[in-house]
PDB file of C-alpha atoms in Angstrom:
ATOM      1  CA  UNK E   1     -35.793   6.765   4.161  1.00 78.00           C
ATOM      2  CA  UNK E   2     -35.960   8.857   7.312  1.00 81.00           C
ATOM      3  CA  UNK E   3     -33.326   6.572   8.883  1.00 86.00           C
ATOM      4  CA  UNK E   4     -31.017   7.103   5.922  1.00 90.00           C
ATOM      5  CA  UNK E   5     -31.373  10.878   6.092  1.00 92.00           C
ATOM      6  CA  UNK E   6     -30.448  10.990   9.780  1.00 93.00           C
ATOM      7  CA  UNK E   7     -26.723  10.784  10.643  1.00 94.00           C
ATOM      8  CA  UNK E   8     -25.763   7.111  10.870  1.00 96.00           C
ATOM      9  CA  UNK E   9     -24.825   5.770  14.294  1.00 97.00           C
ATOM     10  CA  UNK E  10     -21.328   4.390  14.839  1.00 98.00           C
ATOM     11  CA  UNK E  11     -22.552   0.783  15.103  1.00 98.00           C
ATOM     12  CA  UNK E  12     -23.881   0.989  11.527  1.00 97.00           C
ATOM     13  CA  UNK E  13     -21.022   3.024  10.053  1.00 98.00           C
ATOM     14  CA  UNK E  14     -18.151   0.952  11.466  1.00 98.00           C
ATOM     15  CA  UNK E  15     -19.358  -2.398  10.061  1.00 98.00           C
ATOM     16  CA  UNK E  16     -20.073  -0.689   6.690  1.00 98.00           C
ATOM     17  CA  UNK E  17     -16.420   0.433   6.537  1.00 98.00           C
ATOM     18  CA  UNK E  18     -15.341  -3.142   7.308  1.00 98.00           C
ATOM     19  CA  UNK E  19     -17.487  -4.324   4.374  1.00 98.00           C
ATOM     20  CA  UNK E  20     -15.656  -1.872   2.084  1.00 98.00           C
ATOM     21  CA  UNK E  21     -12.335  -3.290   3.276  1.00 98.00           C
ATOM     22  CA  UNK E  22     -13.523  -6.865   2.829  1.00 98.00           C
ATOM     23  CA  UNK E  23     -14.922  -6.276  -0.670  1.00 98.00           C
ATOM     24  CA  UNK E  24     -11.627  -4.780  -1.847  1.00 98.00           C
ATOM     25  CA  UNK E  25      -9.732  -7.789  -0.434  1.00 98.00           C
ATOM     26  CA  UNK E  26     -12.302 -10.086  -2.043  1.00 98.00           C
ATOM     27  CA  UNK E  27     -11.605  -8.380  -5.383  1.00 97.00           C
ATOM     28  CA  UNK E  28      -7.938  -9.267  -4.869  1.00 96.00           C
ATOM     29  CA  UNK E  29      -6.877  -5.730  -3.894  1.00 97.00           C
ATOM     30  CA  UNK E  30      -6.610  -3.932  -0.558  1.00 97.00           C
ATOM     31  CA  UNK E  31      -8.082  -1.000   1.354  1.00 97.00           C
ATOM     32  CA  UNK E  32      -5.529   1.818   1.284  1.00 96.00           C
ATOM     33  CA  UNK E  33      -6.574   5.327   0.380  1.00 97.00           C
ATOM     34  CA  UNK E  34      -3.187   7.007   0.713  1.00 97.00           C
ATOM     35  CA  UNK E  35      -1.501   4.795  -1.917  1.00 97.00           C
ATOM     36  CA  UNK E  36      -3.375   6.872  -4.472  1.00 97.00           C
ATOM     37  CA  UNK E  37      -1.232   9.893  -3.556  1.00 97.00           C
ATOM     38  CA  UNK E  38       1.872   7.990  -4.666  1.00 97.00           C
ATOM     39  CA  UNK E  39       0.111   6.862  -7.854  1.00 98.00           C
ATOM     40  CA  UNK E  40      -0.876  10.453  -8.645  1.00 98.00           C
ATOM     41  CA  UNK E  41       2.761  11.554  -8.144  1.00 97.00           C
ATOM     42  CA  UNK E  42       3.792   8.842 -10.610  1.00 97.00           C
ATOM     43  CA  UNK E  43       1.186   9.977 -13.150  1.00 97.00           C
ATOM     44  CA  UNK E  44       2.479  13.535 -12.701  1.00 96.00           C
ATOM     45  CA  UNK E  45       5.933  12.383 -13.840  1.00 96.00           C
ATOM     46  CA  UNK E  46       7.684  12.033 -10.446  1.00 96.00           C
ATOM     47  CA  UNK E  47       9.166   8.705 -11.599  1.00 95.00           C
ATOM     48  CA  UNK E  48      11.513  10.592 -13.934  1.00 94.00           C
ATOM     49  CA  UNK E  49      13.314  12.079 -10.942  1.00 88.00           C
ATOM     50  CA  UNK E  50      12.741   9.754  -8.015  1.00 96.00           C
ATOM     51  CA  UNK E  51      13.109   5.966  -7.877  1.00 96.00           C
ATOM     52  CA  UNK E  52      10.224   5.590  -5.388  1.00 97.00           C
ATOM     53  CA  UNK E  53       7.744   6.716  -8.041  1.00 97.00           C
ATOM     54  CA  UNK E  54       9.035   4.470 -10.840  1.00 97.00           C
ATOM     55  CA  UNK E  55       6.146   2.057 -11.230  1.00 96.00           C
ATOM     56  CA  UNK E  56       3.408   1.202 -13.670  1.00 96.00           C
ATOM     57  CA  UNK E  57       0.549   3.364 -12.450  1.00 96.00           C
ATOM     58  CA  UNK E  58      -1.911   1.300 -14.490  1.00 95.00           C
ATOM     59  CA  UNK E  59      -1.601  -1.465 -11.881  1.00 95.00           C
ATOM     60  CA  UNK E  60      -3.149   1.023  -9.446  1.00 96.00           C
ATOM     61  CA  UNK E  61      -5.938   2.194 -11.727  1.00 97.00           C
ATOM     62  CA  UNK E  62      -8.512   0.295  -9.653  1.00 97.00           C
ATOM     63  CA  UNK E  63      -7.655   2.434  -6.593  1.00 97.00           C
ATOM     64  CA  UNK E  64      -8.131   5.667  -8.544  1.00 98.00           C
ATOM     65  CA  UNK E  65     -11.527   4.336  -9.639  1.00 98.00           C
ATOM     66  CA  UNK E  66     -12.419   3.674  -5.980  1.00 98.00           C
ATOM     67  CA  UNK E  67     -11.532   7.300  -5.284  1.00 98.00           C
ATOM     68  CA  UNK E  68     -13.624   8.624  -8.162  1.00 98.00           C
ATOM     69  CA  UNK E  69     -16.488   6.588  -6.722  1.00 98.00           C
ATOM     70  CA  UNK E  70     -15.831   7.968  -3.235  1.00 98.00           C
ATOM     71  CA  UNK E  71     -16.008  11.537  -4.568  1.00 98.00           C
ATOM     72  CA  UNK E  72     -19.356  10.751  -6.209  1.00 98.00           C
ATOM     73  CA  UNK E  73     -20.456   9.012  -2.990  1.00 98.00           C
ATOM     74  CA  UNK E  74     -19.540  12.161  -1.057  1.00 98.00           C
ATOM     75  CA  UNK E  75     -21.696  14.181  -3.445  1.00 98.00           C
ATOM     76  CA  UNK E  76     -24.659  11.805  -3.195  1.00 98.00           C
ATOM     77  CA  UNK E  77     -24.386  11.464   0.577  1.00 97.00           C
ATOM     78  CA  UNK E  78     -24.193  15.199   1.094  1.00 96.00           C
ATOM     79  CA  UNK E  79     -26.670  16.440  -1.540  1.00 95.00           C
ATOM     80  CA  UNK E  80     -29.376  13.800  -1.467  1.00 94.00           C
ATOM     81  CA  UNK E  81     -29.057  11.737   1.691  1.00 94.00           C
ATOM     82  CA  UNK E  82     -28.495  14.369   4.384  1.00 91.00           C
ATOM     83  CA  UNK E  83     -30.728  16.718   6.265  1.00 86.00           C
ATOM     84  CA  UNK E  84     -29.174  20.128   6.828  1.00 82.00           C
ATOM     85  CA  UNK E  85     -25.954  19.388   8.681  1.00 83.00           C
ATOM     86  CA  UNK E  86     -26.281  19.440  12.464  1.00 90.00           C
ATOM     87  CA  UNK E  87     -23.494  17.359  13.951  1.00 96.00           C
ATOM     88  CA  UNK E  88     -24.404  16.245  17.425  1.00 96.00           C
ATOM     89  CA  UNK E  89     -21.095  17.186  19.069  1.00 97.00           C
ATOM     90  CA  UNK E  90     -20.603  16.861  22.788  1.00 97.00           C
ATOM     91  CA  UNK E  91     -21.337  20.097  24.705  1.00 97.00           C
ATOM     92  CA  UNK E  92     -17.733  20.157  26.020  1.00 97.00           C
ATOM     93  CA  UNK E  93     -16.406  20.112  22.463  1.00 98.00           C
ATOM     94  CA  UNK E  94     -18.615  23.046  21.499  1.00 97.00           C
ATOM     95  CA  UNK E  95     -17.456  25.009  24.555  1.00 97.00           C
ATOM     96  CA  UNK E  96     -13.787  24.192  23.912  1.00 97.00           C
ATOM     97  CA  UNK E  97     -14.110  25.231  20.269  1.00 97.00           C
ATOM     98  CA  UNK E  98     -15.752  28.495  21.276  1.00 97.00           C
ATOM     99  CA  UNK E  99     -12.782  29.242  23.534  1.00 96.00           C
ATOM    100  CA  UNK E 100     -10.507  28.677  20.531  1.00 96.00           C
ATOM    101  CA  UNK E 101     -12.634  31.020  18.403  1.00 96.00           C
ATOM    102  CA  UNK E 102     -14.731  28.492  16.456  1.00 97.00           C
ATOM    103  CA  UNK E 103     -18.396  29.570  16.409  1.00 95.00           C
ATOM    104  CA  UNK E 104     -21.431  27.427  15.439  1.00 95.00           C
ATOM    105  CA  UNK E 105     -19.475  24.186  15.794  1.00 96.00           C
ATOM    106  CA  UNK E 106     -21.240  21.329  14.025  1.00 95.00           C
ATOM    107  CA  UNK E 107     -23.487  23.337  11.702  1.00 95.00           C
ATOM    108  CA  UNK E 108     -21.292  22.346   8.730  1.00 96.00           C
ATOM    109  CA  UNK E 109     -18.887  19.488   7.969  1.00 97.00           C
ATOM    110  CA  UNK E 110     -15.857  21.789   8.043  1.00 97.00           C
ATOM    111  CA  UNK E 111     -15.292  24.932  10.140  1.00 97.00           C
ATOM    112  CA  UNK E 112     -15.564  28.096   8.027  1.00 97.00           C
ATOM    113  CA  UNK E 113     -12.836  29.532  10.313  1.00 97.00           C
ATOM    114  CA  UNK E 114     -10.380  27.247   8.451  1.00 97.00           C
ATOM    115  CA  UNK E 115     -11.983  26.281   5.139  1.00 97.00           C
ATOM    116  CA  UNK E 116     -13.979  29.298   3.895  1.00 97.00           C
ATOM    117  CA  UNK E 117     -12.235  31.150   1.053  1.00 96.00           C
ATOM    118  CA  UNK E 118     -11.756  34.154   3.351  1.00 95.00           C
ATOM    119  CA  UNK E 119      -9.863  31.953   5.784  1.00 96.00           C
ATOM    120  CA  UNK E 120      -7.939  30.199   3.015  1.00 96.00           C
ATOM    121  CA  UNK E 121      -6.680  33.498   1.630  1.00 95.00           C
ATOM    122  CA  UNK E 122      -5.212  34.622   4.939  1.00 96.00           C
ATOM    123  CA  UNK E 123      -1.564  33.756   5.586  1.00 96.00           C
ATOM    124  CA  UNK E 124      -2.367  31.744   8.706  1.00 96.00           C
ATOM    125  CA  UNK E 125      -5.271  29.976   7.021  1.00 96.00           C
ATOM    126  CA  UNK E 126      -3.325  28.835   3.985  1.00 97.00           C
ATOM    127  CA  UNK E 127      -0.348  27.751   6.107  1.00 97.00           C
ATOM    128  CA  UNK E 128      -2.559  25.547   8.290  1.00 98.00           C
ATOM    129  CA  UNK E 129      -4.008  23.740   5.271  1.00 98.00           C
ATOM    130  CA  UNK E 130      -0.631  23.422   3.537  1.00 98.00           C
ATOM    131  CA  UNK E 131       1.287  22.208   6.588  1.00 98.00           C
ATOM    132  CA  UNK E 132      -1.536  19.868   7.622  1.00 98.00           C
ATOM    133  CA  UNK E 133      -1.808  18.355   4.144  1.00 98.00           C
ATOM    134  CA  UNK E 134       1.969  18.072   3.778  1.00 98.00           C
ATOM    135  CA  UNK E 135       2.273  16.203   7.096  1.00 98.00           C
ATOM    136  CA  UNK E 136      -0.541  13.828   6.140  1.00 98.00           C
ATOM    137  CA  UNK E 137       1.065  13.068   2.764  1.00 98.00           C
ATOM    138  CA  UNK E 138       4.606  12.719   4.119  1.00 98.00           C
ATOM    139  CA  UNK E 139       3.607  10.862   7.271  1.00 98.00           C
ATOM    140  CA  UNK E 140       1.306   8.380   5.607  1.00 98.00           C
ATOM    141  CA  UNK E 141       3.918   7.250   3.074  1.00 98.00           C
ATOM    142  CA  UNK E 142       6.640   7.157   5.738  1.00 98.00           C
ATOM    143  CA  UNK E 143       4.371   5.017   7.934  1.00 98.00           C
ATOM    144  CA  UNK E 144       3.305   2.935   4.925  1.00 97.00           C
ATOM    145  CA  UNK E 145      -0.419   3.548   5.332  1.00 97.00           C
ATOM    146  CA  UNK E 146      -3.137   5.777   6.718  1.00 96.00           C
ATOM    147  CA  UNK E 147      -6.346   5.234   8.659  1.00 97.00           C
ATOM    148  CA  UNK E 148      -7.687   2.752   6.089  1.00 97.00           C
ATOM    149  CA  UNK E 149      -4.482   0.747   5.640  1.00 97.00           C
ATOM    150  CA  UNK E 150      -3.265   0.689   9.238  1.00 97.00           C
ATOM    151  CA  UNK E 151      -6.168   1.484  11.591  1.00 97.00           C
ATOM    152  CA  UNK E 152      -8.815  -0.578   9.761  1.00 98.00           C
ATOM    153  CA  UNK E 153      -7.028  -3.181   7.612  1.00 98.00           C
ATOM    154  CA  UNK E 154      -3.867  -3.587   9.699  1.00 98.00           C
ATOM    155  CA  UNK E 155      -5.603  -3.791  13.071  1.00 98.00           C
ATOM    156  CA  UNK E 156      -8.318  -6.167  11.892  1.00 98.00           C
ATOM    157  CA  UNK E 157      -5.606  -8.495  10.570  1.00 98.00           C
ATOM    158  CA  UNK E 158      -3.791  -8.185  13.933  1.00 98.00           C
ATOM    159  CA  UNK E 159      -0.547  -6.730  12.551  1.00 98.00           C
ATOM    160  CA  UNK E 160       1.834  -5.254  15.114  1.00 98.00           C
ATOM    161  CA  UNK E 161       3.327  -2.637  12.721  1.00 98.00           C
ATOM    162  CA  UNK E 162      -0.155  -1.197  12.238  1.00 98.00           C
ATOM    163  CA  UNK E 163      -0.733  -1.013  15.975  1.00 98.00           C
ATOM    164  CA  UNK E 164       2.526   0.951  16.317  1.00 98.00           C
ATOM    165  CA  UNK E 165       1.456   3.248  13.475  1.00 98.00           C
ATOM    166  CA  UNK E 166      -1.950   3.857  15.089  1.00 98.00           C
ATOM    167  CA  UNK E 167      -0.219   4.690  18.398  1.00 98.00           C
ATOM    168  CA  UNK E 168       1.796   7.204  16.355  1.00 98.00           C
ATOM    169  CA  UNK E 169      -1.379   8.636  14.760  1.00 98.00           C
ATOM    170  CA  UNK E 170      -2.801   9.300  18.213  1.00 98.00           C
ATOM    171  CA  UNK E 171       0.465  10.573  19.641  1.00 98.00           C
ATOM    172  CA  UNK E 172       0.653  13.153  16.849  1.00 98.00           C
ATOM    173  CA  UNK E 173      -3.041  14.016  17.041  1.00 98.00           C
ATOM    174  CA  UNK E 174      -2.998  14.493  20.800  1.00 98.00           C
ATOM    175  CA  UNK E 175       0.127  16.691  20.648  1.00 98.00           C
ATOM    176  CA  UNK E 176      -1.536  18.820  17.963  1.00 98.00           C
ATOM    177  CA  UNK E 177      -4.901  19.269  19.688  1.00 98.00           C
ATOM    178  CA  UNK E 178      -3.711  19.595  23.281  1.00 97.00           C
ATOM    179  CA  UNK E 179      -0.415  21.480  22.906  1.00 97.00           C
ATOM    180  CA  UNK E 180      -0.227  23.146  19.485  1.00 97.00           C
ATOM    181  CA  UNK E 181      -3.861  24.267  19.000  1.00 96.00           C
ATOM    182  CA  UNK E 182      -3.787  26.512  22.099  1.00 95.00           C
ATOM    183  CA  UNK E 183      -0.775  28.269  20.542  1.00 95.00           C
ATOM    184  CA  UNK E 184      -2.368  28.585  17.095  1.00 95.00           C
ATOM    185  CA  UNK E 185      -5.869  29.743  18.024  1.00 92.00           C
TER     186      UNK E 185
ATOM    187  CA  UNK N   1     -14.076  -0.671 -18.329  1.00 65.00           C
ATOM    188  CA  UNK N   2     -16.465  -3.383 -17.137  1.00 74.00           C
ATOM    189  CA  UNK N   3     -14.039  -4.870 -14.656  1.00 87.00           C
ATOM    190  CA  UNK N   4     -13.683  -1.493 -12.932  1.00 95.00           C
ATOM    191  CA  UNK N   5     -17.369  -0.943 -12.234  1.00 97.00           C
ATOM    192  CA  UNK N   6     -17.252  -2.935  -9.001  1.00 98.00           C
ATOM    193  CA  UNK N   7     -14.486  -0.641  -7.718  1.00 98.00           C
ATOM    194  CA  UNK N   8     -16.506   2.419  -8.642  1.00 98.00           C
ATOM    195  CA  UNK N   9     -19.539   1.067  -6.761  1.00 98.00           C
ATOM    196  CA  UNK N  10     -17.469   0.232  -3.668  1.00 98.00           C
ATOM    197  CA  UNK N  11     -16.081   3.765  -3.792  1.00 98.00           C
ATOM    198  CA  UNK N  12     -19.573   5.290  -3.962  1.00 98.00           C
ATOM    199  CA  UNK N  13     -20.658   3.213  -0.961  1.00 98.00           C
ATOM    200  CA  UNK N  14     -17.513   4.244   0.954  1.00 98.00           C
ATOM    201  CA  UNK N  15     -18.113   7.940   0.204  1.00 98.00           C
ATOM    202  CA  UNK N  16     -21.736   7.767   1.359  1.00 98.00           C
ATOM    203  CA  UNK N  17     -20.806   5.885   4.550  1.00 98.00           C
ATOM    204  CA  UNK N  18     -18.110   8.381   5.523  1.00 98.00           C
ATOM    205  CA  UNK N  19     -20.419  11.345   4.940  1.00 98.00           C
ATOM    206  CA  UNK N  20     -23.336   9.785   6.800  1.00 97.00           C
ATOM    207  CA  UNK N  21     -21.112   8.689   9.700  1.00 97.00           C
ATOM    208  CA  UNK N  22     -19.742  12.269   9.923  1.00 97.00           C
ATOM    209  CA  UNK N  23     -16.208  10.813   9.907  1.00 97.00           C
ATOM    210  CA  UNK N  24     -15.351  13.351   7.180  1.00 98.00           C
ATOM    211  CA  UNK N  25     -16.059  16.198   9.595  1.00 98.00           C
ATOM    212  CA  UNK N  26     -13.174  18.188  11.021  1.00 98.00           C
ATOM    213  CA  UNK N  27     -15.275  18.662  14.161  1.00 98.00           C
ATOM    214  CA  UNK N  28     -15.555  14.913  14.790  1.00 98.00           C
ATOM    215  CA  UNK N  29     -11.766  14.510  14.556  1.00 98.00           C
ATOM    216  CA  UNK N  30     -11.229  17.357  17.033  1.00 98.00           C
ATOM    217  CA  UNK N  31     -13.773  15.796  19.393  1.00 98.00           C
ATOM    218  CA  UNK N  32     -12.069  12.398  19.084  1.00 98.00           C
ATOM    219  CA  UNK N  33      -8.653  13.741  20.059  1.00 98.00           C
ATOM    220  CA  UNK N  34     -10.288  15.527  23.003  1.00 98.00           C
ATOM    221  CA  UNK N  35     -11.837  12.199  24.131  1.00 98.00           C
ATOM    222  CA  UNK N  36     -15.184  13.985  24.407  1.00 98.00           C
ATOM    223  CA  UNK N  37     -17.319  11.533  22.453  1.00 97.00           C
ATOM    224  CA  UNK N  38     -17.411   7.806  21.815  1.00 98.00           C
ATOM    225  CA  UNK N  39     -18.585   8.320  18.207  1.00 98.00           C
ATOM    226  CA  UNK N  40     -15.278   7.989  16.303  1.00 98.00           C
ATOM    227  CA  UNK N  41     -13.988   5.266  18.644  1.00 98.00           C
ATOM    228  CA  UNK N  42     -17.235   3.386  18.068  1.00 98.00           C
ATOM    229  CA  UNK N  43     -16.803   3.639  14.287  1.00 98.00           C
ATOM    230  CA  UNK N  44     -13.153   2.541  14.259  1.00 98.00           C
ATOM    231  CA  UNK N  45     -13.744  -0.109  16.938  1.00 98.00           C
ATOM    232  CA  UNK N  46     -16.728  -1.750  15.236  1.00 98.00           C
ATOM    233  CA  UNK N  47     -14.958  -1.535  11.850  1.00 98.00           C
ATOM    234  CA  UNK N  48     -11.951  -3.386  13.258  1.00 98.00           C
ATOM    235  CA  UNK N  49     -14.037  -6.023  15.058  1.00 98.00           C
ATOM    236  CA  UNK N  50     -16.279  -6.622  12.026  1.00 98.00           C
ATOM    237  CA  UNK N  51     -13.207  -6.755   9.791  1.00 98.00           C
ATOM    238  CA  UNK N  52     -11.549  -9.272  12.105  1.00 98.00           C
ATOM    239  CA  UNK N  53     -14.646 -11.498  12.079  1.00 98.00           C
ATOM    240  CA  UNK N  54     -14.942 -11.319   8.265  1.00 98.00           C
ATOM    241  CA  UNK N  55     -11.246 -12.198   7.871  1.00 98.00           C
ATOM    242  CA  UNK N  56     -11.462 -15.127  10.311  1.00 97.00           C
ATOM    243  CA  UNK N  57     -14.552 -16.508   8.571  1.00 97.00           C
ATOM    244  CA  UNK N  58     -13.015 -16.153   5.116  1.00 96.00           C
ATOM    245  CA  UNK N  59      -9.904 -17.956   6.316  1.00 95.00           C
ATOM    246  CA  UNK N  60     -11.949 -20.808   7.809  1.00 96.00           C
ATOM    247  CA  UNK N  61     -14.065 -21.105   4.667  1.00 95.00           C
ATOM    248  CA  UNK N  62     -10.974 -20.704   2.461  1.00 95.00           C
ATOM    249  CA  UNK N  63     -12.683 -17.933   0.489  1.00 95.00           C
ATOM    250  CA  UNK N  64     -11.083 -17.216  -2.875  1.00 96.00           C
ATOM    251  CA  UNK N  65     -10.880 -13.754  -4.389  1.00 97.00           C
ATOM    252  CA  UNK N  66     -12.647 -12.959  -7.652  1.00 95.00           C
ATOM    253  CA  UNK N  67      -9.179 -13.317  -9.232  1.00 93.00           C
ATOM    254  CA  UNK N  68      -9.074 -16.927  -8.032  1.00 94.00           C
ATOM    255  CA  UNK N  69      -6.274 -16.509  -5.481  1.00 94.00           C
ATOM    256  CA  UNK N  70      -6.433 -17.056  -1.745  1.00 94.00           C
ATOM    257  CA  UNK N  71      -7.944 -14.050   0.062  1.00 95.00           C
ATOM    258  CA  UNK N  72      -5.170 -12.521   2.133  1.00 93.00           C
ATOM    259  CA  UNK N  73      -4.245  -9.183   3.674  1.00 96.00           C
ATOM    260  CA  UNK N  74      -0.904  -7.780   2.488  1.00 95.00           C
ATOM    261  CA  UNK N  75       1.565  -7.908   5.381  1.00 96.00           C
ATOM    262  CA  UNK N  76       3.333  -4.758   6.574  1.00 96.00           C
ATOM    263  CA  UNK N  77       7.097  -5.201   6.861  1.00 95.00           C
ATOM    264  CA  UNK N  78       8.337  -5.605  10.434  1.00 95.00           C
ATOM    265  CA  UNK N  79      10.047  -2.790  12.302  1.00 95.00           C
ATOM    266  CA  UNK N  80       8.957   0.141  14.393  1.00 97.00           C
ATOM    267  CA  UNK N  81      10.811   3.330  13.461  1.00 97.00           C
ATOM    268  CA  UNK N  82       8.902   4.170  10.298  1.00 98.00           C
ATOM    269  CA  UNK N  83       5.609   3.394  11.995  1.00 98.00           C
ATOM    270  CA  UNK N  84       6.139   5.530  15.061  1.00 98.00           C
ATOM    271  CA  UNK N  85       7.868   8.452  13.283  1.00 98.00           C
ATOM    272  CA  UNK N  86       5.682   8.402  10.189  1.00 98.00           C
ATOM    273  CA  UNK N  87       2.568   7.731  12.249  1.00 98.00           C
ATOM    274  CA  UNK N  88       3.238  10.687  14.547  1.00 98.00           C
ATOM    275  CA  UNK N  89       3.803  13.060  11.617  1.00 98.00           C
ATOM    276  CA  UNK N  90       0.599  11.776  10.044  1.00 98.00           C
ATOM    277  CA  UNK N  91      -1.296  12.311  13.310  1.00 98.00           C
ATOM    278  CA  UNK N  92      -0.066  15.902  13.589  1.00 98.00           C
ATOM    279  CA  UNK N  93      -1.353  16.621  10.096  1.00 98.00           C
ATOM    280  CA  UNK N  94      -4.597  14.681  10.576  1.00 98.00           C
ATOM    281  CA  UNK N  95      -5.478  16.723  13.645  1.00 98.00           C
ATOM    282  CA  UNK N  96      -4.380  20.014  12.076  1.00 97.00           C
ATOM    283  CA  UNK N  97      -6.516  19.819   8.938  1.00 96.00           C
ATOM    284  CA  UNK N  98      -9.049  17.310  10.308  1.00 96.00           C
ATOM    285  CA  UNK N  99      -8.915  15.017   7.287  1.00 96.00           C
ATOM    286  CA  UNK N 100      -7.050  11.835   6.420  1.00 95.00           C
ATOM    287  CA  UNK N 101      -6.652  10.762   2.759  1.00 97.00           C
ATOM    288  CA  UNK N 102     -10.071   9.067   2.251  1.00 97.00           C
ATOM    289  CA  UNK N 103     -12.098  11.973   3.644  1.00 98.00           C
ATOM    290  CA  UNK N 104      -9.969  14.481   1.676  1.00 98.00           C
ATOM    291  CA  UNK N 105     -11.295  13.069  -1.580  1.00 98.00           C
ATOM    292  CA  UNK N 106     -14.832  12.582  -0.288  1.00 98.00           C
ATOM    293  CA  UNK N 107     -14.983  16.200   0.885  1.00 98.00           C
ATOM    294  CA  UNK N 108     -14.350  17.330  -2.704  1.00 98.00           C
ATOM    295  CA  UNK N 109     -17.609  15.582  -3.573  1.00 98.00           C
ATOM    296  CA  UNK N 110     -19.461  17.449  -0.821  1.00 97.00           C
ATOM    297  CA  UNK N 111     -18.441  20.702  -2.507  1.00 96.00           C
ATOM    298  CA  UNK N 112     -15.780  21.745   0.027  1.00 96.00           C
ATOM    299  CA  UNK N 113     -13.333  22.766  -2.678  1.00 97.00           C
ATOM    300  CA  UNK N 114     -10.774  24.399  -0.390  1.00 97.00           C
ATOM    301  CA  UNK N 115      -9.833  20.831   0.595  1.00 98.00           C
ATOM    302  CA  UNK N 116      -8.109  20.672  -2.822  1.00 98.00           C
ATOM    303  CA  UNK N 117      -5.333  22.761  -1.259  1.00 98.00           C
ATOM    304  CA  UNK N 118      -4.894  20.085   1.411  1.00 98.00           C
ATOM    305  CA  UNK N 119      -4.792  17.377  -1.283  1.00 98.00           C
ATOM    306  CA  UNK N 120      -2.171  19.327  -3.250  1.00 98.00           C
ATOM    307  CA  UNK N 121      -0.068  19.687  -0.098  1.00 98.00           C
ATOM    308  CA  UNK N 122      -0.469  15.966   0.633  1.00 98.00           C
ATOM    309  CA  UNK N 123       0.800  15.169  -2.882  1.00 98.00           C
ATOM    310  CA  UNK N 124       3.812  17.387  -2.230  1.00 98.00           C
ATOM    311  CA  UNK N 125       4.385  15.648   1.119  1.00 98.00           C
ATOM    312  CA  UNK N 126       4.260  12.256  -0.586  1.00 98.00           C
ATOM    313  CA  UNK N 127       6.729  13.472  -3.233  1.00 98.00           C
ATOM    314  CA  UNK N 128       9.158  14.822  -0.611  1.00 98.00           C
ATOM    315  CA  UNK N 129       8.973  11.492   1.250  1.00 98.00           C
ATOM    316  CA  UNK N 130       9.943   9.755  -1.995  1.00 97.00           C
ATOM    317  CA  UNK N 131      12.896  12.143  -2.353  1.00 97.00           C
ATOM    318  CA  UNK N 132      14.147  11.605   1.206  1.00 97.00           C
ATOM    319  CA  UNK N 133      13.205   7.943   1.599  1.00 97.00           C
ATOM    320  CA  UNK N 134      16.742   6.578   1.637  1.00 96.00           C
ATOM    321  CA  UNK N 135      17.921   9.127   4.196  1.00 97.00           C
ATOM    322  CA  UNK N 136      15.174   8.409   6.733  1.00 97.00           C
ATOM    323  CA  UNK N 137      15.322   5.744   9.474  1.00 96.00           C
ATOM    324  CA  UNK N 138      12.833   2.945   8.703  1.00 95.00           C
TER     325      UNK N 138
END
């Protein structure tokens, strides 16, 4: 039990994610978290206005069930299977974050500087979450997949389009962290 | 409902793994893009290698899915524009809010309810992509 309560090392976590991918393929489906965003748009009635959302959402019900499970898994993992959060970040990361104004890095899953309600209700705070979320939603559908569909499933099936997408993920991420963060914080 | 239980269980396992691996943490994503820790690269790397091995074995053994069809990974259409443009936009957002779609949902379960704003914005982004799809280079 003590091993479960500790953070899991990468060499346990990575193979576990591959098992999730494999099980979904074995069930005749696929591992793609972002597809659910399109399905939810369809359920919300987007198909009445836009061709892209005209589909039978019931064919995607299984993926919404995976997500309901993942939410419950997040609850179980956080409430019952974790010691108080102490993420073992590298000392350089903690120093860099301090320079940017992020204190106590690693003592929670998300930085209160961005995700506490005080931060959310500031103009800058809400814009960061809205723009970030918008780019994830737009970019993932444009690229035809996210980390699960391209980085895990696409790379492990040796697909060139997924490699290009993952290069894009890192290009965008590096631009954001190295060039845009210093302007924002 | 019975046929959906297996999906629910896989989802629970996925949620627990991503919490316990700390891959749902904004801090880990920041650290990854700073190249200051091997952690996230280790997770993605071992996931890809394990996935590759499982797929090769299932191909050799001609594993059938529970639906009775041949187990195969859906192929992405060829091309590069949508992948590099879309991928870069995704990466900008991923690094800005520190969460990709899987972790967004899982974080709701951990009680981080302000992530719902990010999910709402991601839904809007998906909708706007659907609106503009035919005008974008793919």
